[in-house]
Short mmCIF file of C-alpha atoms and ligand atoms in Angstrom, two decimals:
data_model
loop_
_atom_site.label_atom_id
_atom_site.label_comp_id
_atom_site.label_asym_id
_atom_site.label_seq_id
_atom_site.Cartn_x
_atom_site.Cartn_y
_atom_site.Cartn_z
CA GLU A 1 -18.46 -77.92 26.37
CA GLU A 2 -18.03 -81.33 23.99
CA GLY A 3 -15.48 -79.34 21.80
CA ARG A 4 -13.59 -78.71 24.58
CA LYS A 5 -13.06 -82.56 25.37
CA VAL A 6 -11.69 -83.32 22.06
CA LEU A 7 -9.61 -80.06 22.50
CA ASP A 8 -8.12 -81.30 25.66
CA ASP A 9 -7.44 -85.04 24.63
CA GLN A 10 -5.39 -84.00 21.11
CA LEU A 11 -3.47 -81.42 22.92
CA ASP A 12 -2.16 -83.86 25.31
CA ARG A 13 -1.06 -86.39 22.76
CA LEU A 14 0.58 -83.64 20.14
CA VAL A 15 3.11 -82.52 22.69
CA PRO A 16 5.47 -85.09 24.20
CA PRO A 17 4.94 -86.61 27.92
CA LEU A 18 5.55 -86.13 30.89
CA GLY A 19 9.64 -87.24 31.63
CA THR A 20 10.69 -87.37 28.18
CA TYR A 21 14.30 -85.92 28.27
CA PRO A 22 14.87 -82.86 29.49
CA PRO A 23 11.76 -83.60 31.57
CA ALA A 24 12.04 -79.78 32.98
CA ILE A 25 10.41 -78.05 29.65
CA HIS A 26 7.93 -80.51 28.84
CA GLU A 27 6.82 -80.76 32.39
CA ALA A 28 6.95 -76.23 31.59
CA LEU A 29 5.13 -76.78 28.60
CA ARG A 30 1.98 -79.31 29.31
CA TYR A 31 1.50 -76.71 32.52
CA THR A 32 -0.10 -74.30 31.43
CA LEU A 33 -1.29 -75.51 27.66
CA LEU A 34 -3.19 -78.68 29.44
CA LEU A 35 -4.78 -76.71 32.56
CA PRO A 36 -8.25 -76.12 32.29
CA GLY A 37 -9.15 -73.37 30.13
CA LYS A 38 -12.05 -72.78 27.80
CA ARG A 39 -10.74 -73.92 24.73
CA LEU A 40 -12.58 -70.87 22.32
CA ARG A 41 -10.75 -70.13 19.97
CA GLY A 42 -9.93 -74.11 19.31
CA ASN A 43 -13.57 -74.54 19.43
CA LEU A 44 -14.69 -71.63 17.50
CA VAL A 45 -11.88 -73.29 14.62
CA LEU A 46 -13.93 -76.43 14.55
CA ALA A 47 -17.10 -74.58 14.84
CA ALA A 48 -16.36 -72.43 11.79
CA CYS A 49 -15.14 -75.59 10.08
CA GLU A 50 -18.56 -77.79 10.53
CA LEU A 51 -20.64 -74.47 9.38
CA LEU A 52 -19.18 -75.09 5.69
CA ARG A 53 -19.84 -78.74 6.09
CA GLY A 54 -16.04 -79.36 6.52
CA ARG A 55 -15.27 -82.21 8.34
CA ARG A 56 -14.31 -81.41 11.85
CA GLU A 57 -10.82 -83.71 11.87
CA ASN A 58 -9.10 -81.87 9.13
CA ALA A 59 -9.80 -79.00 11.54
CA LEU A 60 -8.96 -80.48 14.89
CA PRO A 61 -4.83 -80.38 14.37
CA PHE A 62 -5.79 -76.32 13.46
CA ALA A 63 -7.85 -75.84 16.67
CA CYS A 64 -4.96 -77.46 18.81
CA ALA A 65 -2.66 -75.09 17.39
CA VAL A 66 -4.45 -71.67 17.88
CA GLU A 67 -4.77 -73.04 21.47
CA MET A 68 -0.92 -73.90 21.52
CA VAL A 69 -0.53 -70.38 20.42
CA HIS A 70 -2.80 -69.03 22.92
CA ALA A 71 -1.00 -70.85 25.73
CA SER A 72 2.41 -69.36 24.55
CA SER A 73 0.80 -65.40 24.39
CA LEU A 74 -0.82 -66.70 28.02
CA ILE A 75 2.61 -67.81 29.40
CA LEU A 76 4.52 -64.33 27.86
CA ASP A 77 2.05 -62.72 29.14
CA ASP A 78 2.02 -63.10 32.60
CA LEU A 79 5.81 -62.69 33.53
CA PRO A 80 6.95 -60.72 35.86
CA SER A 81 8.14 -58.13 32.60
CA GLN A 82 4.82 -57.82 30.83
CA ASP A 83 1.56 -58.29 33.34
CA ASN A 84 3.29 -59.79 36.55
CA ALA A 85 0.11 -62.43 37.33
CA THR A 86 0.27 -64.82 39.98
CA LEU A 87 -2.77 -66.97 39.21
CA ARG A 88 -3.88 -68.09 35.53
CA ARG A 89 -6.06 -70.89 35.31
CA GLY A 90 -6.57 -71.48 38.51
CA GLN A 91 -3.35 -72.41 39.44
CA PRO A 92 -0.38 -69.88 40.29
CA VAL A 93 1.50 -68.84 36.48
CA LEU A 94 4.23 -70.87 34.48
CA HIS A 95 6.90 -68.40 35.58
CA ARG A 96 5.90 -68.93 39.56
CA VAL A 97 6.33 -72.71 39.23
CA VAL A 98 9.65 -73.50 36.56
CA GLY A 99 11.17 -69.93 37.16
CA GLU A 100 11.39 -67.53 34.33
CA ALA A 101 13.98 -69.22 32.09
CA ASN A 102 11.14 -72.36 31.21
CA ALA A 103 8.40 -70.14 31.41
CA THR A 104 9.89 -68.34 28.65
CA LEU A 105 11.45 -71.57 26.88
CA ALA A 106 8.43 -73.28 27.51
CA ALA A 107 6.12 -70.52 25.60
CA VAL A 108 8.72 -70.31 22.86
CA ALA A 109 8.23 -74.32 22.38
CA LEU A 110 4.12 -74.47 22.08
CA LEU A 111 4.85 -71.48 19.40
CA ASN A 112 7.36 -73.65 17.19
CA ARG A 113 5.09 -76.69 18.02
CA GLY A 114 1.80 -74.43 17.02
CA PHE A 115 3.53 -73.91 13.58
CA GLY A 116 4.68 -77.76 13.56
CA VAL A 117 1.09 -79.14 14.60
CA THR A 118 -0.05 -76.49 11.45
CA LEU A 119 2.42 -77.71 9.13
CA GLU A 120 2.15 -81.45 9.68
CA ASN A 121 -1.81 -81.55 9.31
CA SER A 122 -2.30 -84.46 6.71
CA LEU A 123 -5.76 -84.25 6.40
CA VAL A 124 -5.39 -81.54 4.05
CA ARG A 125 -3.59 -80.50 1.16
CA GLU A 126 -0.06 -79.01 1.57
CA LYS A 127 -1.23 -75.55 -0.48
CA VAL A 128 -3.90 -75.48 2.70
CA CYS A 129 -1.02 -75.80 5.26
CA ASN A 130 1.26 -73.35 4.30
CA GLU A 131 -1.86 -70.69 3.92
CA ALA A 132 -2.61 -71.78 7.30
CA GLY A 133 0.73 -71.17 8.73
CA GLU A 134 0.93 -67.59 6.85
CA VAL A 135 -2.47 -66.67 8.87
CA LEU A 136 -1.36 -67.64 12.18
CA SER A 137 2.08 -65.67 11.15
CA ARG A 138 0.28 -62.54 10.50
CA ALA A 139 -2.24 -63.05 13.54
CA ILE A 140 0.72 -63.32 15.99
CA GLY A 141 3.59 -60.84 14.35
CA THR A 142 4.17 -57.20 14.96
CA GLU A 143 1.15 -56.20 13.23
CA GLY A 144 -0.77 -58.80 14.96
CA LEU A 145 -0.99 -60.00 18.32
CA ILE A 146 2.81 -58.84 19.71
CA GLY A 147 1.67 -55.89 18.28
CA GLY A 148 -1.69 -55.02 20.65
CA GLN A 149 0.94 -56.09 23.69
CA VAL A 150 3.69 -53.68 23.65
CA VAL A 151 1.01 -50.96 22.26
CA ASP A 152 -0.35 -52.59 25.59
CA LEU A 153 2.53 -52.43 27.67
CA GLU A 154 4.00 -49.11 26.58
CA SER A 155 0.06 -47.15 27.72
CA THR A 156 0.11 -48.69 30.36
CA GLY A 157 -0.64 -45.57 33.44
CA LYS A 158 -0.85 -43.36 30.86
CA GLU A 159 -3.76 -42.25 28.92
CA VAL A 160 -5.91 -44.13 26.03
CA ASP A 161 -8.46 -43.07 23.87
CA LEU A 162 -11.60 -45.33 22.14
CA ASP A 163 -9.70 -45.66 19.48
CA GLY A 164 -6.33 -46.47 20.95
CA LEU A 165 -8.06 -49.00 23.41
CA GLU A 166 -9.52 -50.42 19.99
CA TYR A 167 -6.27 -50.78 18.36
CA ILE A 168 -4.55 -52.16 21.40
CA HIS A 169 -7.68 -55.23 21.23
CA SER A 170 -8.34 -56.10 18.76
CA HIS A 171 -4.52 -56.94 17.69
CA LYS A 172 -3.50 -58.54 20.78
CA THR A 173 -7.16 -60.06 21.47
CA GLY A 174 -9.04 -60.26 18.77
CA ALA A 175 -6.26 -61.14 15.62
CA LEU A 176 -6.11 -64.69 17.43
CA PHE A 177 -9.78 -64.82 17.05
CA MET A 178 -9.54 -64.05 13.41
CA ALA A 179 -7.31 -66.63 12.76
CA ALA A 180 -9.30 -68.75 14.44
CA ALA A 181 -12.12 -68.50 12.25
CA GLU A 182 -10.12 -68.57 9.01
CA LEU A 183 -8.13 -71.45 9.70
CA GLY A 184 -11.76 -73.52 9.84
CA VAL A 185 -12.80 -71.65 6.41
CA LEU A 186 -9.43 -73.12 5.05
CA ALA A 187 -9.80 -76.50 6.86
CA SER A 188 -12.99 -76.83 5.40
CA GLY A 189 -12.28 -75.46 1.81
CA GLY A 190 -14.26 -72.61 2.00
CA LYS A 191 -15.02 -69.99 -0.36
CA VAL A 192 -13.31 -65.98 0.40
CA ARG A 193 -17.09 -64.67 0.37
CA ASP A 194 -17.54 -67.60 3.60
CA ARG A 195 -14.00 -66.21 4.70
CA GLU A 196 -15.25 -62.60 4.98
CA ALA A 197 -18.20 -63.07 6.58
CA LEU A 198 -16.22 -65.09 9.94
CA SER A 199 -13.83 -63.46 9.84
CA LEU A 200 -15.90 -59.96 10.36
CA TYR A 201 -17.91 -62.35 13.17
CA ALA A 202 -14.79 -63.60 14.83
CA LYS A 203 -13.38 -60.10 14.63
CA ASN A 204 -16.76 -58.26 16.55
CA LEU A 205 -16.62 -61.41 19.57
CA GLY A 206 -13.08 -60.80 19.81
CA LEU A 207 -13.66 -57.62 20.78
CA ALA A 208 -16.71 -57.88 22.64
CA PHE A 209 -14.95 -60.91 24.65
CA GLN A 210 -11.94 -58.96 25.71
CA ILE A 211 -14.46 -55.99 26.99
CA THR A 212 -15.77 -58.78 28.82
CA ASP A 213 -12.39 -59.47 30.49
CA ASP A 214 -12.53 -56.05 31.28
CA LEU A 215 -15.45 -56.18 33.29
CA LEU A 216 -14.17 -59.57 34.47
CA ASP A 217 -10.87 -57.87 35.87
CA TYR A 218 -12.88 -55.28 37.40
CA SER A 219 -15.86 -57.33 39.40
CA GLY A 220 -14.96 -60.78 38.83
CA ASP A 221 -14.26 -63.77 41.45
CA PRO A 222 -10.89 -65.13 41.03
CA LYS A 223 -12.04 -68.60 42.68
CA VAL A 224 -14.52 -68.24 39.20
CA THR A 225 -12.21 -67.20 36.61
CA GLY A 226 -8.93 -68.40 37.34
CA LYS A 227 -6.85 -65.54 37.54
CA ASP A 228 -6.34 -62.47 39.03
CA ALA A 229 -8.76 -59.75 39.48
CA GLY A 230 -7.44 -56.09 39.54
CA LEU A 231 -5.06 -56.58 37.54
CA ASP A 232 -5.23 -53.55 34.71
CA ARG A 233 -5.65 -50.97 37.47
CA ASP A 234 -3.08 -49.26 36.35
CA LYS A 235 -4.21 -49.40 32.58
CA THR A 236 -7.28 -47.18 30.48
CA THR A 237 -10.09 -50.52 30.39
CA PHE A 238 -13.09 -50.63 28.15
CA VAL A 239 -14.68 -50.26 31.96
CA ASN A 240 -12.92 -47.31 33.53
CA LEU A 241 -13.32 -45.09 29.75
CA CYS A 242 -17.06 -45.84 29.09
CA GLY A 243 -18.30 -47.25 32.96
CA ILE A 244 -19.93 -50.81 33.75
CA ASP A 245 -23.36 -50.56 31.46
CA GLY A 246 -20.90 -48.73 28.76
CA ALA A 247 -19.02 -51.69 28.50
CA ARG A 248 -21.83 -53.76 28.66
CA GLN A 249 -24.26 -51.90 25.74
CA LEU A 250 -21.03 -52.15 23.61
CA VAL A 251 -20.63 -55.71 24.76
CA ASP A 252 -24.23 -56.33 23.39
CA ASP A 253 -23.47 -54.44 19.80
CA LEU A 254 -20.30 -56.52 19.21
CA ILE A 255 -22.06 -59.42 19.70
CA ASP A 256 -25.45 -58.13 17.58
CA ALA A 257 -22.89 -57.76 15.31
CA SER A 258 -20.81 -60.73 15.15
CA VAL A 259 -24.17 -62.87 14.93
CA GLY A 260 -25.01 -60.58 11.80
CA TYR A 261 -22.60 -61.55 9.93
CA LEU A 262 -24.35 -65.45 10.74
CA LEU A 263 -26.94 -64.65 9.00
CA PRO A 264 -26.49 -65.94 5.49
CA PHE A 265 -25.57 -69.62 6.70
CA GLY A 266 -29.28 -69.80 8.64
CA LYS A 267 -29.36 -73.02 10.75
CA ARG A 268 -25.68 -74.09 10.30
CA SER A 269 -24.08 -71.18 12.61
CA ARG A 270 -26.22 -72.24 15.44
CA ARG A 271 -23.21 -73.23 17.52
CA LEU A 272 -20.81 -70.19 16.64
CA LYS A 273 -23.79 -68.11 17.43
CA ALA A 274 -24.37 -70.03 20.65
CA LEU A 275 -20.24 -69.16 21.22
CA ALA A 276 -21.12 -65.75 20.74
CA GLU A 277 -24.05 -65.55 23.17
CA HIS A 278 -21.48 -67.23 25.95
CA VAL A 279 -19.18 -64.64 25.25
CA ARG A 280 -22.16 -62.38 26.00
CA ARG A 281 -23.05 -63.61 29.43
CA ARG A 282 -19.55 -65.29 30.21
CA ASP A 283 -18.48 -65.25 33.91
CA ARG A 284 -15.30 -66.39 33.63
C1 GRG B 1 4.34 -64.87 20.57
C2 GRG B 1 1.90 -66.46 20.82
C3 GRG B 1 2.37 -64.87 21.45
C4 GRG B 1 2.33 -63.49 21.52
C5 GRG B 1 3.11 -62.19 22.33
C6 GRG B 1 1.88 -61.88 24.95
C7 GRG B 1 1.75 -61.10 23.82
C8 GRG B 1 2.23 -61.25 22.24
C9 GRG B 1 0.09 -61.15 23.52
C10 GRG B 1 -0.65 -61.11 24.82
C11 GRG B 1 -2.05 -61.53 23.87
C12 GRG B 1 -2.93 -62.21 25.39
C13 GRG B 1 -3.06 -62.94 26.26
C14 GRG B 1 -3.96 -61.11 25.17
C15 GRG B 1 -5.11 -61.60 26.58
C16 GRG B 1 -6.25 -62.24 25.70
C17 GRG B 1 -6.94 -62.96 26.62
C18 GRG B 1 -7.69 -61.97 27.17
C19 GRG B 1 -7.02 -64.12 27.81
C20 GRG B 1 -7.56 -65.02 27.71
O1 GRG B 1 -8.45 -65.79 27.95
P1 GRG B 1 -9.46 -66.49 27.74
O2 GRG B 1 -10.31 -65.81 28.91
O3 GRG B 1 -8.47 -68.35 28.64
O4 GRG B 1 -10.28 -67.39 26.83
P2 GRG B 1 -8.58 -69.56 28.34
O5 GRG B 1 -7.31 -69.41 30.19
O6 GRG B 1 -9.86 -69.85 29.09
O7 GRG B 1 -8.10 -70.08 27.42
#
């Protein structure tokens, strides 16, 4: 909750204020970005950095960049040509407010600003900024979010087995969780060994998060989740493949596995552990 407030404030500062010319695009890009999201991925960047005794302010630009990329992906995911959603973060989806053209441009603008903020992080060495940019680019690309989304869309209405489903979700959702953990490690100046451990923590967490998303799509309350329910009805999900109990068991197994990667860090991993436990129990 505390990290969420810090991120909300900083995100507000990092994008042009309302009224900046041309006003329509600035209104559009601020809309989804600044609506109340959970800021889970941004918090993951901050907590990974702090775990390794890095300074929070060094990680803050990377955390904001991840949240900008995430908001960009939500806007695109909601478009009529993709998931055709109506509700996001408790409000009408962006394209229903500003139209598809400006919603698409806002998504691209957020993506662009995310890279700008990453490369402009003056609190870390230039080499670290460049590496952070590479991590983000790989996570978003055709072997990350975009790849996962393409396979998700082409699989709609078709049967998908567990391996196929795992591919979709570890890419369209898990890849950004992994990048978030890695950016936190980079901002802290952490070692390769730390990066590997936290990236595996995030991989398991990301998949668990997606399964809880499937569970919420099936039985969540849109008034609480702030987004449509039943949007996945034409898709194979962990719920229709494994049943509710099977999906819950998978979440437990994945969260246990993710927390297992924190053991070498002892008490310092308290926040990352709390984040994982939050995902296990979340209702929004
Ligand atoms: C070019 C960035 C970019 C992406 C293109 C559209 C796309 C490829 C990928 C879709 C990725 C996506 C939206 C995956 C779903 C992940 C998910 C479960 C999102 C919901 O996240 P929450 O619950 O949302 O953390 P809040 O609103 O709390 O931030």
